[in-house]
JSON list of C-alpha atoms in Angstrom, two decimals:
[
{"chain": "A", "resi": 1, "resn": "UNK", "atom": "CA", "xyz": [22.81, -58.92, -21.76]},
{"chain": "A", "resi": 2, "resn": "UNK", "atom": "CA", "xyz": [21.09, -59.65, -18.37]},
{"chain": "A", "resi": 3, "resn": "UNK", "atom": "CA", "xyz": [21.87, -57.21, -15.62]},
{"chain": "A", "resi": 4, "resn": "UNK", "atom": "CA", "xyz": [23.84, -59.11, -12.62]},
{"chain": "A", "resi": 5, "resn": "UNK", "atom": "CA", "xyz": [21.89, -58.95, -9.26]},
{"chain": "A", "resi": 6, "resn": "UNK", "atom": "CA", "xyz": [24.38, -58.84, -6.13]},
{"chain": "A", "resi": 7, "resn": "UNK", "atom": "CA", "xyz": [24.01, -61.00, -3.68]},
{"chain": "A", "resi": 8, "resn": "UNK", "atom": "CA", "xyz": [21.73, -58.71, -1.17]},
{"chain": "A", "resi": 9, "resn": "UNK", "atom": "CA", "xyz": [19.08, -58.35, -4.80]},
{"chain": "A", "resi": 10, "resn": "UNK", "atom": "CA", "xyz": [19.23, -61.74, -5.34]},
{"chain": "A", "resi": 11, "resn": "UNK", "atom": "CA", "xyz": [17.80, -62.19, -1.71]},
{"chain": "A", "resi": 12, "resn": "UNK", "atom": "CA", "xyz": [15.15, -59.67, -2.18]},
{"chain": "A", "resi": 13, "resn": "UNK", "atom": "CA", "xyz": [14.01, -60.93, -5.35]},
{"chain": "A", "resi": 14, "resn": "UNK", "atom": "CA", "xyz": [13.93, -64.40, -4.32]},
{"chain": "A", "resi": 15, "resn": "UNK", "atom": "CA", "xyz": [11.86, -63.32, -1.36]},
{"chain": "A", "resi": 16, "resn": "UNK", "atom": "CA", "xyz": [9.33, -61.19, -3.58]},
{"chain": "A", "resi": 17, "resn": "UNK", "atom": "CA", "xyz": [8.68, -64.18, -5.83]},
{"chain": "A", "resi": 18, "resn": "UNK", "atom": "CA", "xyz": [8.21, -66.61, -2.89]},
{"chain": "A", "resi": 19, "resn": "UNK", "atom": "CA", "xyz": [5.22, -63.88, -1.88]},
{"chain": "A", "resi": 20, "resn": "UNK", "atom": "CA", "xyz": [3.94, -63.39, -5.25]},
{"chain": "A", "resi": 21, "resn": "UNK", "atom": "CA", "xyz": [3.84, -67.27, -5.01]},
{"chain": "A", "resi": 22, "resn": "UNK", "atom": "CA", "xyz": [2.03, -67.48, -2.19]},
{"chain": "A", "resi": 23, "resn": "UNK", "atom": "CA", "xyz": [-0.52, -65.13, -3.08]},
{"chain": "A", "resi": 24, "resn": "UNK", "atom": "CA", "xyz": [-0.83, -66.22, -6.22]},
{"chain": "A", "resi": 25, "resn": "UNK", "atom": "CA", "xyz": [-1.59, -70.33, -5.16]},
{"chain": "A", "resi": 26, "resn": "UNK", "atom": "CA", "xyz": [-4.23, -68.87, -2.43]},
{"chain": "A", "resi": 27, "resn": "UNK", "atom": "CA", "xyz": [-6.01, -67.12, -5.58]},
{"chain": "A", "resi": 28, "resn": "UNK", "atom": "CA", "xyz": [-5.18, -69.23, -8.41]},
{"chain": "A", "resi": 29, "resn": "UNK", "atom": "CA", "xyz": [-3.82, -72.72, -7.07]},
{"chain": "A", "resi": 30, "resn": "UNK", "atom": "CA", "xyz": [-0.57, -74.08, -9.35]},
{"chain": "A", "resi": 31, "resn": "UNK", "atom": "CA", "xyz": [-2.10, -74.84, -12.48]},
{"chain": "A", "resi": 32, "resn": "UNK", "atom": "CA", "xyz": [-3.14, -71.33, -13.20]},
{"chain": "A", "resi": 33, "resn": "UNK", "atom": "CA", "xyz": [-0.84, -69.53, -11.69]},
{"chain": "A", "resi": 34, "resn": "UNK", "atom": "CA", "xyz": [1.40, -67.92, -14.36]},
{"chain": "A", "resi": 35, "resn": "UNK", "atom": "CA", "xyz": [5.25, -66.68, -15.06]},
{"chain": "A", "resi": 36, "resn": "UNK", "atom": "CA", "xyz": [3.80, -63.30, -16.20]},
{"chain": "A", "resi": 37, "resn": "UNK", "atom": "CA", "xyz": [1.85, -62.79, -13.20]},
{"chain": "A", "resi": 38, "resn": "UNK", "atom": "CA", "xyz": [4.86, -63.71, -10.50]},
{"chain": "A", "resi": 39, "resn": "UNK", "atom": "CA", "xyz": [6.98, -61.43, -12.46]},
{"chain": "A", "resi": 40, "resn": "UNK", "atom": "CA", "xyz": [4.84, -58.71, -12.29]},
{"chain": "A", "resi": 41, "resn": "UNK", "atom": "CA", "xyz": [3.84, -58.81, -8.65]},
{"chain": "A", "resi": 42, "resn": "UNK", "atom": "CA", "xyz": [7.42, -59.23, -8.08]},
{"chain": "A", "resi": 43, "resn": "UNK", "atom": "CA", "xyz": [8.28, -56.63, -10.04]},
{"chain": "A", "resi": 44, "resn": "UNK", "atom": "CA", "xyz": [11.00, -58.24, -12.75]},
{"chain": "A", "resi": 45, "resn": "UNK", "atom": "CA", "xyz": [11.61, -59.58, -16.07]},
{"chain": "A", "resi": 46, "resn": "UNK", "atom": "CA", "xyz": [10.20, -62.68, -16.75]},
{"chain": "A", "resi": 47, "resn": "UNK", "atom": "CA", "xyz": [13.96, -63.56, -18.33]},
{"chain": "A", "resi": 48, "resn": "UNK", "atom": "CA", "xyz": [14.84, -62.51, -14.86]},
{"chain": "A", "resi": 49, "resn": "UNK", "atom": "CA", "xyz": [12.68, -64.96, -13.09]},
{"chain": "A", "resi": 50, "resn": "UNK", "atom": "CA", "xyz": [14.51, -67.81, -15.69]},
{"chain": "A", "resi": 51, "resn": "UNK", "atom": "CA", "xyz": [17.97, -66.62, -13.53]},
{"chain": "A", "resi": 52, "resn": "UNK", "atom": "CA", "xyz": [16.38, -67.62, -10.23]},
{"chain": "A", "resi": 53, "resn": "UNK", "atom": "CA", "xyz": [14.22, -70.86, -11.40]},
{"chain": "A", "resi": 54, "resn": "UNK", "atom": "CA", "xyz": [13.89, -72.56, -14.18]},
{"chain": "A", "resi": 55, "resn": "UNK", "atom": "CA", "xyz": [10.02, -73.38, -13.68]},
{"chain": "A", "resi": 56, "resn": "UNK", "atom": "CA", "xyz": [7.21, -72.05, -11.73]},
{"chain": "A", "resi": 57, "resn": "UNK", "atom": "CA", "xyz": [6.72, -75.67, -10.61]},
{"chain": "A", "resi": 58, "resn": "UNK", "atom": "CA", "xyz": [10.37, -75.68, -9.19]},
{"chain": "A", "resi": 59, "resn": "UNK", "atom": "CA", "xyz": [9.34, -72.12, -7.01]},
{"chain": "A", "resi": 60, "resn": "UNK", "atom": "CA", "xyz": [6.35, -73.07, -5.65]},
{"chain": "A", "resi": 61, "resn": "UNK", "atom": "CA", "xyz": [7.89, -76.24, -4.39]},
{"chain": "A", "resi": 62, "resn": "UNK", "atom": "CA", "xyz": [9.91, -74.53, -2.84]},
{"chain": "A", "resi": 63, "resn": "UNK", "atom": "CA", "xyz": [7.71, -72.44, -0.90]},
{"chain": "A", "resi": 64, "resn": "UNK", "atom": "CA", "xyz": [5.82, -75.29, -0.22]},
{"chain": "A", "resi": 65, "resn": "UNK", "atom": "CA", "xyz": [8.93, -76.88, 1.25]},
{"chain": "A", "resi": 66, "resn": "UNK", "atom": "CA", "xyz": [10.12, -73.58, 3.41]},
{"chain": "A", "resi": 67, "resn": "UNK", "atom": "CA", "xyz": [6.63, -73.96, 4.68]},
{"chain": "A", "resi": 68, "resn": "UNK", "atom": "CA", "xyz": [7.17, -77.53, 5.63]},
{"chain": "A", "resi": 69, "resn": "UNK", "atom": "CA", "xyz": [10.49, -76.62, 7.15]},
{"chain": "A", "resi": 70, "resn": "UNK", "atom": "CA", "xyz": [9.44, -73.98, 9.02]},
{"chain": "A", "resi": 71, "resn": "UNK", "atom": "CA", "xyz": [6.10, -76.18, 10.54]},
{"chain": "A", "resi": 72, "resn": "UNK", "atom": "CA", "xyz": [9.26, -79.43, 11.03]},
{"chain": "A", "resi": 73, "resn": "UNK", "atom": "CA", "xyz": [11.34, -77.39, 12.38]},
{"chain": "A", "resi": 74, "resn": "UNK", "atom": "CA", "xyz": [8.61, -76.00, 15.11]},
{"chain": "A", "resi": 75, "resn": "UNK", "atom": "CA", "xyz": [8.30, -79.25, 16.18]},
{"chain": "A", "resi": 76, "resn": "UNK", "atom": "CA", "xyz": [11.56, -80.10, 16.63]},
{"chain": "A", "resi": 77, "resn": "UNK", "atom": "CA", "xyz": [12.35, -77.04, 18.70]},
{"chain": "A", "resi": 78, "resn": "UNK", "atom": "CA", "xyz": [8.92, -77.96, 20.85]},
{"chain": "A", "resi": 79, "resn": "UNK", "atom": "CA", "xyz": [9.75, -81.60, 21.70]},
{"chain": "A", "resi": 80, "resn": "UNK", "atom": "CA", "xyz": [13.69, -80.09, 22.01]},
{"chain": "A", "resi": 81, "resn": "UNK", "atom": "CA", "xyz": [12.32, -78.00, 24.73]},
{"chain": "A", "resi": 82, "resn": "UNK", "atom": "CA", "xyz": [9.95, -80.79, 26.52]},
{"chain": "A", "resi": 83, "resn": "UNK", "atom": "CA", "xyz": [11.45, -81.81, 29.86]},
{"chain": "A", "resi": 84, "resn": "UNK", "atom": "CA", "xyz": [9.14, -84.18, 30.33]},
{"chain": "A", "resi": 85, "resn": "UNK", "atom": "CA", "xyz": [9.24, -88.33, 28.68]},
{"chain": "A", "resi": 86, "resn": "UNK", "atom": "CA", "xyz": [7.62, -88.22, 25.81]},
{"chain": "A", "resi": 87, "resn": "UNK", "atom": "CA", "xyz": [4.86, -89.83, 24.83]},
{"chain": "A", "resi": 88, "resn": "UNK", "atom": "CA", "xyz": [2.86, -91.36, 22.08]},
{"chain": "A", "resi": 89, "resn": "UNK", "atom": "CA", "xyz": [-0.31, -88.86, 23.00]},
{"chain": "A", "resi": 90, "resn": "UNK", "atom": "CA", "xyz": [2.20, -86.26, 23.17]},
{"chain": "A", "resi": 91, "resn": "UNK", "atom": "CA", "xyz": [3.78, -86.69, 19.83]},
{"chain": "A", "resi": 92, "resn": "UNK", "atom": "CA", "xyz": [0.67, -87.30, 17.91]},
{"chain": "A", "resi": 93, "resn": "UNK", "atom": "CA", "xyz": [-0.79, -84.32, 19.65]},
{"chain": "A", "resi": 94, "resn": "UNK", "atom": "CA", "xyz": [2.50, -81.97, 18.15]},
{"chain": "A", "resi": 95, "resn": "UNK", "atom": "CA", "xyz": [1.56, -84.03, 14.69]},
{"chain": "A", "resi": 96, "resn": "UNK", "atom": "CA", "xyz": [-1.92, -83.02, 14.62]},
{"chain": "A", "resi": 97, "resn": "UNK", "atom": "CA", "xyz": [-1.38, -79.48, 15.40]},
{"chain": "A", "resi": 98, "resn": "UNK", "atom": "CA", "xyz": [1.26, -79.31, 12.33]},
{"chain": "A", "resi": 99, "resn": "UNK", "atom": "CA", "xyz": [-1.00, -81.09, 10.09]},
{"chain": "A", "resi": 100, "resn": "UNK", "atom": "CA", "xyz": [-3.88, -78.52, 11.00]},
{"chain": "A", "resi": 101, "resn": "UNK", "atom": "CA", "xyz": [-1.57, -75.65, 10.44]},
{"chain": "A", "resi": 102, "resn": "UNK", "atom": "CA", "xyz": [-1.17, -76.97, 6.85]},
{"chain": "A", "resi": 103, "resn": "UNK", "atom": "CA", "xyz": [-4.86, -77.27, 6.78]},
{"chain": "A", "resi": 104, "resn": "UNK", "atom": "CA", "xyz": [-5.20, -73.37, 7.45]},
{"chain": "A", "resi": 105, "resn": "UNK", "atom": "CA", "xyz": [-2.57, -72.37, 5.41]},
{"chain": "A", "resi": 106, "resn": "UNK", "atom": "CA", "xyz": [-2.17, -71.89, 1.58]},
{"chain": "A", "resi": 107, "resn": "UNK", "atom": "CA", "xyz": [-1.07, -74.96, 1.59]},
{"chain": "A", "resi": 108, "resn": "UNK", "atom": "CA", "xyz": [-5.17, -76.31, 1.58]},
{"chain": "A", "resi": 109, "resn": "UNK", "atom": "CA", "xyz": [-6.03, -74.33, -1.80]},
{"chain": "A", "resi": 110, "resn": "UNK", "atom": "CA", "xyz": [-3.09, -76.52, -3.20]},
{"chain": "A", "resi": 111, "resn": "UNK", "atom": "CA", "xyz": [-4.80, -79.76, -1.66]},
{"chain": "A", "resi": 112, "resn": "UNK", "atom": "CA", "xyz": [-8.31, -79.41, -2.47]},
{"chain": "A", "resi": 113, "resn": "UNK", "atom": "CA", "xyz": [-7.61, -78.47, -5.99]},
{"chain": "A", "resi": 114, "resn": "UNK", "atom": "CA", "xyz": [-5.51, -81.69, -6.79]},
{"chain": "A", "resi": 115, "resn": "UNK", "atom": "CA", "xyz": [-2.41, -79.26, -7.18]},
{"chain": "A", "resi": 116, "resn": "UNK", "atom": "CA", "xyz": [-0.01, -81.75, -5.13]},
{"chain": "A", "resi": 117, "resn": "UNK", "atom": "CA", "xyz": [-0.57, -84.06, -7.44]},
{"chain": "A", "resi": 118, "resn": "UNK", "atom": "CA", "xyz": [0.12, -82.29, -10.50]},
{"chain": "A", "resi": 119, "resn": "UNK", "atom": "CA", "xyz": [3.05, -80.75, -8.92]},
{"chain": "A", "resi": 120, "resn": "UNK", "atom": "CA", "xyz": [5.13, -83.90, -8.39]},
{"chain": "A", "resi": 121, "resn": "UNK", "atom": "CA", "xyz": [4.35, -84.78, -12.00]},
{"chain": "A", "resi": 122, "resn": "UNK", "atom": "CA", "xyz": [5.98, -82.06, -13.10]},
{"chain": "A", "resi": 123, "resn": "UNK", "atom": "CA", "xyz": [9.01, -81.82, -10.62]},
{"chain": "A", "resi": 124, "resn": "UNK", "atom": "CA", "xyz": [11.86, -83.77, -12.02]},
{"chain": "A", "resi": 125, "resn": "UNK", "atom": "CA", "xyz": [12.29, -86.78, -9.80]},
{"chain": "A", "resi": 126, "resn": "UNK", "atom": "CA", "xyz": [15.49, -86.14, -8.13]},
{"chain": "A", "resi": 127, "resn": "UNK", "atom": "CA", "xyz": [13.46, -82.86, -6.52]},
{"chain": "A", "resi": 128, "resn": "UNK", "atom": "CA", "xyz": [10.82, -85.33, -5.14]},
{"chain": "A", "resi": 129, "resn": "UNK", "atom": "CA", "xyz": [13.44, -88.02, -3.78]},
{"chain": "A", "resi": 130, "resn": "UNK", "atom": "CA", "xyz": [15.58, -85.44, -1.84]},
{"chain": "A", "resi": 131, "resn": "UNK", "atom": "CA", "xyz": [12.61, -83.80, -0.43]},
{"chain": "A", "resi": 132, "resn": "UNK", "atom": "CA", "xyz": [11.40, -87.52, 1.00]},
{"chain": "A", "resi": 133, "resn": "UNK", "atom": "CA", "xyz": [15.07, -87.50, 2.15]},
{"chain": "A", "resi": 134, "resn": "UNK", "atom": "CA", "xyz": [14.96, -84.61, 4.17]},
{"chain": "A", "resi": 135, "resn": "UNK", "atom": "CA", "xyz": [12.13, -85.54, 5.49]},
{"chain": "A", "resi": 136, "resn": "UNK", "atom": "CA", "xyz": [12.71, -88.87, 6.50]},
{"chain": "A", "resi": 137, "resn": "UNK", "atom": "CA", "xyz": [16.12, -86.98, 8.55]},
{"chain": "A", "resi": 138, "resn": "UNK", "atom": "CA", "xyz": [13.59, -84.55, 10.09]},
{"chain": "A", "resi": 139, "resn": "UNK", "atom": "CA", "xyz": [11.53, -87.35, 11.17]},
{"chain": "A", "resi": 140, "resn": "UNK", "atom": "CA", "xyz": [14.91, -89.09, 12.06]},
{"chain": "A", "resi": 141, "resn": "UNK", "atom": "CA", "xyz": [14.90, -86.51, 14.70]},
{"chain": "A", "resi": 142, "resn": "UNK", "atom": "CA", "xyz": [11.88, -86.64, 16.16]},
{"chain": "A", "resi": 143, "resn": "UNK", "atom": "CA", "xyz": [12.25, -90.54, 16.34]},
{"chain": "A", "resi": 144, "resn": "UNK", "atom": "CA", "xyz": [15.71, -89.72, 18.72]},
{"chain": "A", "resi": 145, "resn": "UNK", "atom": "CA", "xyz": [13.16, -88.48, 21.64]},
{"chain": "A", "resi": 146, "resn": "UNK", "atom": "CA", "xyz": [11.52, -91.93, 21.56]},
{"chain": "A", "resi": 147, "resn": "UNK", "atom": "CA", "xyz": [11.93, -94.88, 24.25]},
{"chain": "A", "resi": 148, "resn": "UNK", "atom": "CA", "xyz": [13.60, -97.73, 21.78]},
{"chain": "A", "resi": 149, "resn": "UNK", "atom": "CA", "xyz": [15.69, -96.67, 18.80]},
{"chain": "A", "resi": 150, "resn": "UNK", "atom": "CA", "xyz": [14.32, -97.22, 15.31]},
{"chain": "A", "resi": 151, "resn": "UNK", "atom": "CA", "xyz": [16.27, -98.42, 12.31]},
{"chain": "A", "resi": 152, "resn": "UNK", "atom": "CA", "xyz": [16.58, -96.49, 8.67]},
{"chain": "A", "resi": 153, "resn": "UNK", "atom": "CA", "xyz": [13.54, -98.71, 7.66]},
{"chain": "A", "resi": 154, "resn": "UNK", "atom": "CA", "xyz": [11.33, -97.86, 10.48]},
{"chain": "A", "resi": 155, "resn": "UNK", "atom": "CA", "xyz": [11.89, -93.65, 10.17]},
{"chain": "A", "resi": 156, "resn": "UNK", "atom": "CA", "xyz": [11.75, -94.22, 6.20]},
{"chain": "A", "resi": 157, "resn": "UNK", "atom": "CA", "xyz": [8.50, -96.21, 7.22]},
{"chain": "A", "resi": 158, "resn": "UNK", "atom": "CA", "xyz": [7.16, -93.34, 10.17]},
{"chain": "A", "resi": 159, "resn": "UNK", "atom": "CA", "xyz": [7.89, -91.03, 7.30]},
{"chain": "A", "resi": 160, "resn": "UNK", "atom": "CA", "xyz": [6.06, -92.02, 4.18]},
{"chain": "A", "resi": 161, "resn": "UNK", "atom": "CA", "xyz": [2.73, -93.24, 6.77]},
{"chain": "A", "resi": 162, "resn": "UNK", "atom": "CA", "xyz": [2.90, -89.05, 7.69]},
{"chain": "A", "resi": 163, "resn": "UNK", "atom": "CA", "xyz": [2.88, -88.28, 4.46]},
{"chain": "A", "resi": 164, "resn": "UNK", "atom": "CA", "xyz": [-0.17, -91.02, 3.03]},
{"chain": "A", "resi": 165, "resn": "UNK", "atom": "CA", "xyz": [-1.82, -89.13, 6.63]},
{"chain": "A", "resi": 166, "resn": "UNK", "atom": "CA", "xyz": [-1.32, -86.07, 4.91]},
{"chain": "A", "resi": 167, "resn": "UNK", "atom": "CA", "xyz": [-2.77, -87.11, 1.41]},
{"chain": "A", "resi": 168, "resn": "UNK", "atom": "CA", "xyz": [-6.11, -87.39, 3.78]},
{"chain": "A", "resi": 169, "resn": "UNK", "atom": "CA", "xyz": [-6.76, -84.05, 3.30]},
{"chain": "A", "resi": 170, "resn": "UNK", "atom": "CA", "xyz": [-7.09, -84.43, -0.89]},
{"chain": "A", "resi": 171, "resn": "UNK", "atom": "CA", "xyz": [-10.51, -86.09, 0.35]},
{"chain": "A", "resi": 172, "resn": "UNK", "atom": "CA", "xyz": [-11.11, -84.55, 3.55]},
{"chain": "A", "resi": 173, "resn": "UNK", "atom": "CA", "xyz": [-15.00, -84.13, 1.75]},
{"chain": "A", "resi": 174, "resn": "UNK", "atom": "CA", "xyz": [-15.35, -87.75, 0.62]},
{"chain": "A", "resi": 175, "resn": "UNK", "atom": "CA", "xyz": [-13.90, -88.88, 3.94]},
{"chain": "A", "resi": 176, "resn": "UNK", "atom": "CA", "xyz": [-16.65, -86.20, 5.82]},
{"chain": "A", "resi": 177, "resn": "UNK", "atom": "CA", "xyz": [-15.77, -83.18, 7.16]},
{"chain": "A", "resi": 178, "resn": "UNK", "atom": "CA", "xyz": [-17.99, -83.71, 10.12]},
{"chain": "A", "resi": 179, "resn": "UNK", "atom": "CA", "xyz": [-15.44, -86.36, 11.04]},
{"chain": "A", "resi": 180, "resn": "UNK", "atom": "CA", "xyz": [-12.26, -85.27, 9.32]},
{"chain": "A", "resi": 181, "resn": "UNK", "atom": "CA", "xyz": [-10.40, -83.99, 12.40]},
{"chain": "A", "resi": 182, "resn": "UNK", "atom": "CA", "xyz": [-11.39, -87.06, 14.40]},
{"chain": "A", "resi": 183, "resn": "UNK", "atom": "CA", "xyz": [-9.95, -89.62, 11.71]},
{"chain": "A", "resi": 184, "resn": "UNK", "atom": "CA", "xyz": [-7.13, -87.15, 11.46]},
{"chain": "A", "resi": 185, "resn": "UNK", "atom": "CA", "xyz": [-5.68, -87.57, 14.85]},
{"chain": "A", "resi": 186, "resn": "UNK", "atom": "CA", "xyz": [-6.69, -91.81, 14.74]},
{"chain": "A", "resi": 187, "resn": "UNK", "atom": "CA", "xyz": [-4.67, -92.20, 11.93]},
{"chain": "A", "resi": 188, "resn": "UNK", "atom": "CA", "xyz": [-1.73, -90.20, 13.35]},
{"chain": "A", "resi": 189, "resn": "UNK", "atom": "CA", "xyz": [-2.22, -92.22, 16.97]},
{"chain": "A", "resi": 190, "resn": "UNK", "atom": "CA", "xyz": [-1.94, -95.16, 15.20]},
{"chain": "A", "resi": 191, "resn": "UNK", "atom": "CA", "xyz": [1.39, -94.94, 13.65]},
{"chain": "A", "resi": 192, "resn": "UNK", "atom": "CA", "xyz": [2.46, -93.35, 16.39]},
{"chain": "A", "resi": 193, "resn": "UNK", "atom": "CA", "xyz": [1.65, -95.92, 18.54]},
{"chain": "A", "resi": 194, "resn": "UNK", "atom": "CA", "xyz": [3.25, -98.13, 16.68]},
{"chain": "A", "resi": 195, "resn": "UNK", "atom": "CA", "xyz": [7.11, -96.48, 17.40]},
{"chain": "A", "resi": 196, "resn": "UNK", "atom": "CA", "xyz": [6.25, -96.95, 20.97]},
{"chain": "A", "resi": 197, "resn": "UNK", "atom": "CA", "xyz": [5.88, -100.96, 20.49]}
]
């Protein structure tokens, strides 16, 4: 019979495999990253690592999304702290600098080796749809500091154009890395610009 964690394990565990995660998609990216190996950096059973996930694919999107969090909820706290009006240079400015931090992150071994991709095909689809959720009410947010209100269509809109921005960096080499960071910051001006219209 499995041993029962208290609550004050299950936080520690939880945190260990979210490192061993993270370590292991910086040296292995999702596809060969392995239950064996995040139970042994983590230092469980693998049937203990079934008790907190069901899949590998289900933890790493999860640290993916903590990451995300963390980077949304920087920008929130920035523009929350702005005195000044906001403006379209200003936001796209805070958007670039989060999309760079992704960029530098762990997150990039996960984008240059096609992992988001494969991820999403194996996440059921209810995990997908509430993450665009939550961001679209992140971005719901944001879209609260700007001059005219938007409707539900236009954040779900702002939203999913971040996201396709995002997807950029899949071909950041086929798009030239010489001018990657320059189309990076047109494309975000220009749906940015467009919630100022």
């Amino acid at each position: 019979m499995a041993k029962a964690f208290s609550d004050n394990e299950k936080k520690i565990i939880r945190k260990r495999l979210k490192e061993a995660a993270i370590d292991c998609l910086q040296r292995f990216g999702v596809r060969k990253t392995t239950v064996d190996e995040l139970v042994r950096m983590a230092g469980i059973s693998k049937g203990a690592f079934y008790l907190f996930y069901p899949t590998k694919e289900i933890l790493i999107f999860e640290v993916m999304t903590d990451f995300q969090l963390k980077l949304q909820n920087q920008l929130l706290e920035t523009v929350n702290s702005t005195k000044k009006q906001l403006t379209s240079d200003t936001i796209s400015n805070l958007l670039y600098n989060m999309m760079k931090e992704v960029d530098n992150s762990f997150m990039l071994t996960l984008v240059q080796n096609g992992d988001i991709g494969y991820l999403q095909r194996k996440l059921p689809e209810e995990i997908i749809a509430k993450h665009q959720f939550d961001d679209d009410m992140i971005l719901g947010e944001l879209c609260k500091f700007l001059p005219l209100p938007l409707t539900k269509d236009e954040v779900e809109l702002f939203s999913a154009s971040l996201r396709a921005i995002a997807m950029t960096m899949t071909v950041k080499r086929a798009i030239g890395e010489k001018y990657y960071d320059e189309v990076l910051i047109t494309l975000i001006k220009g749906v940015v610009e467009q919630l100022f219209n």
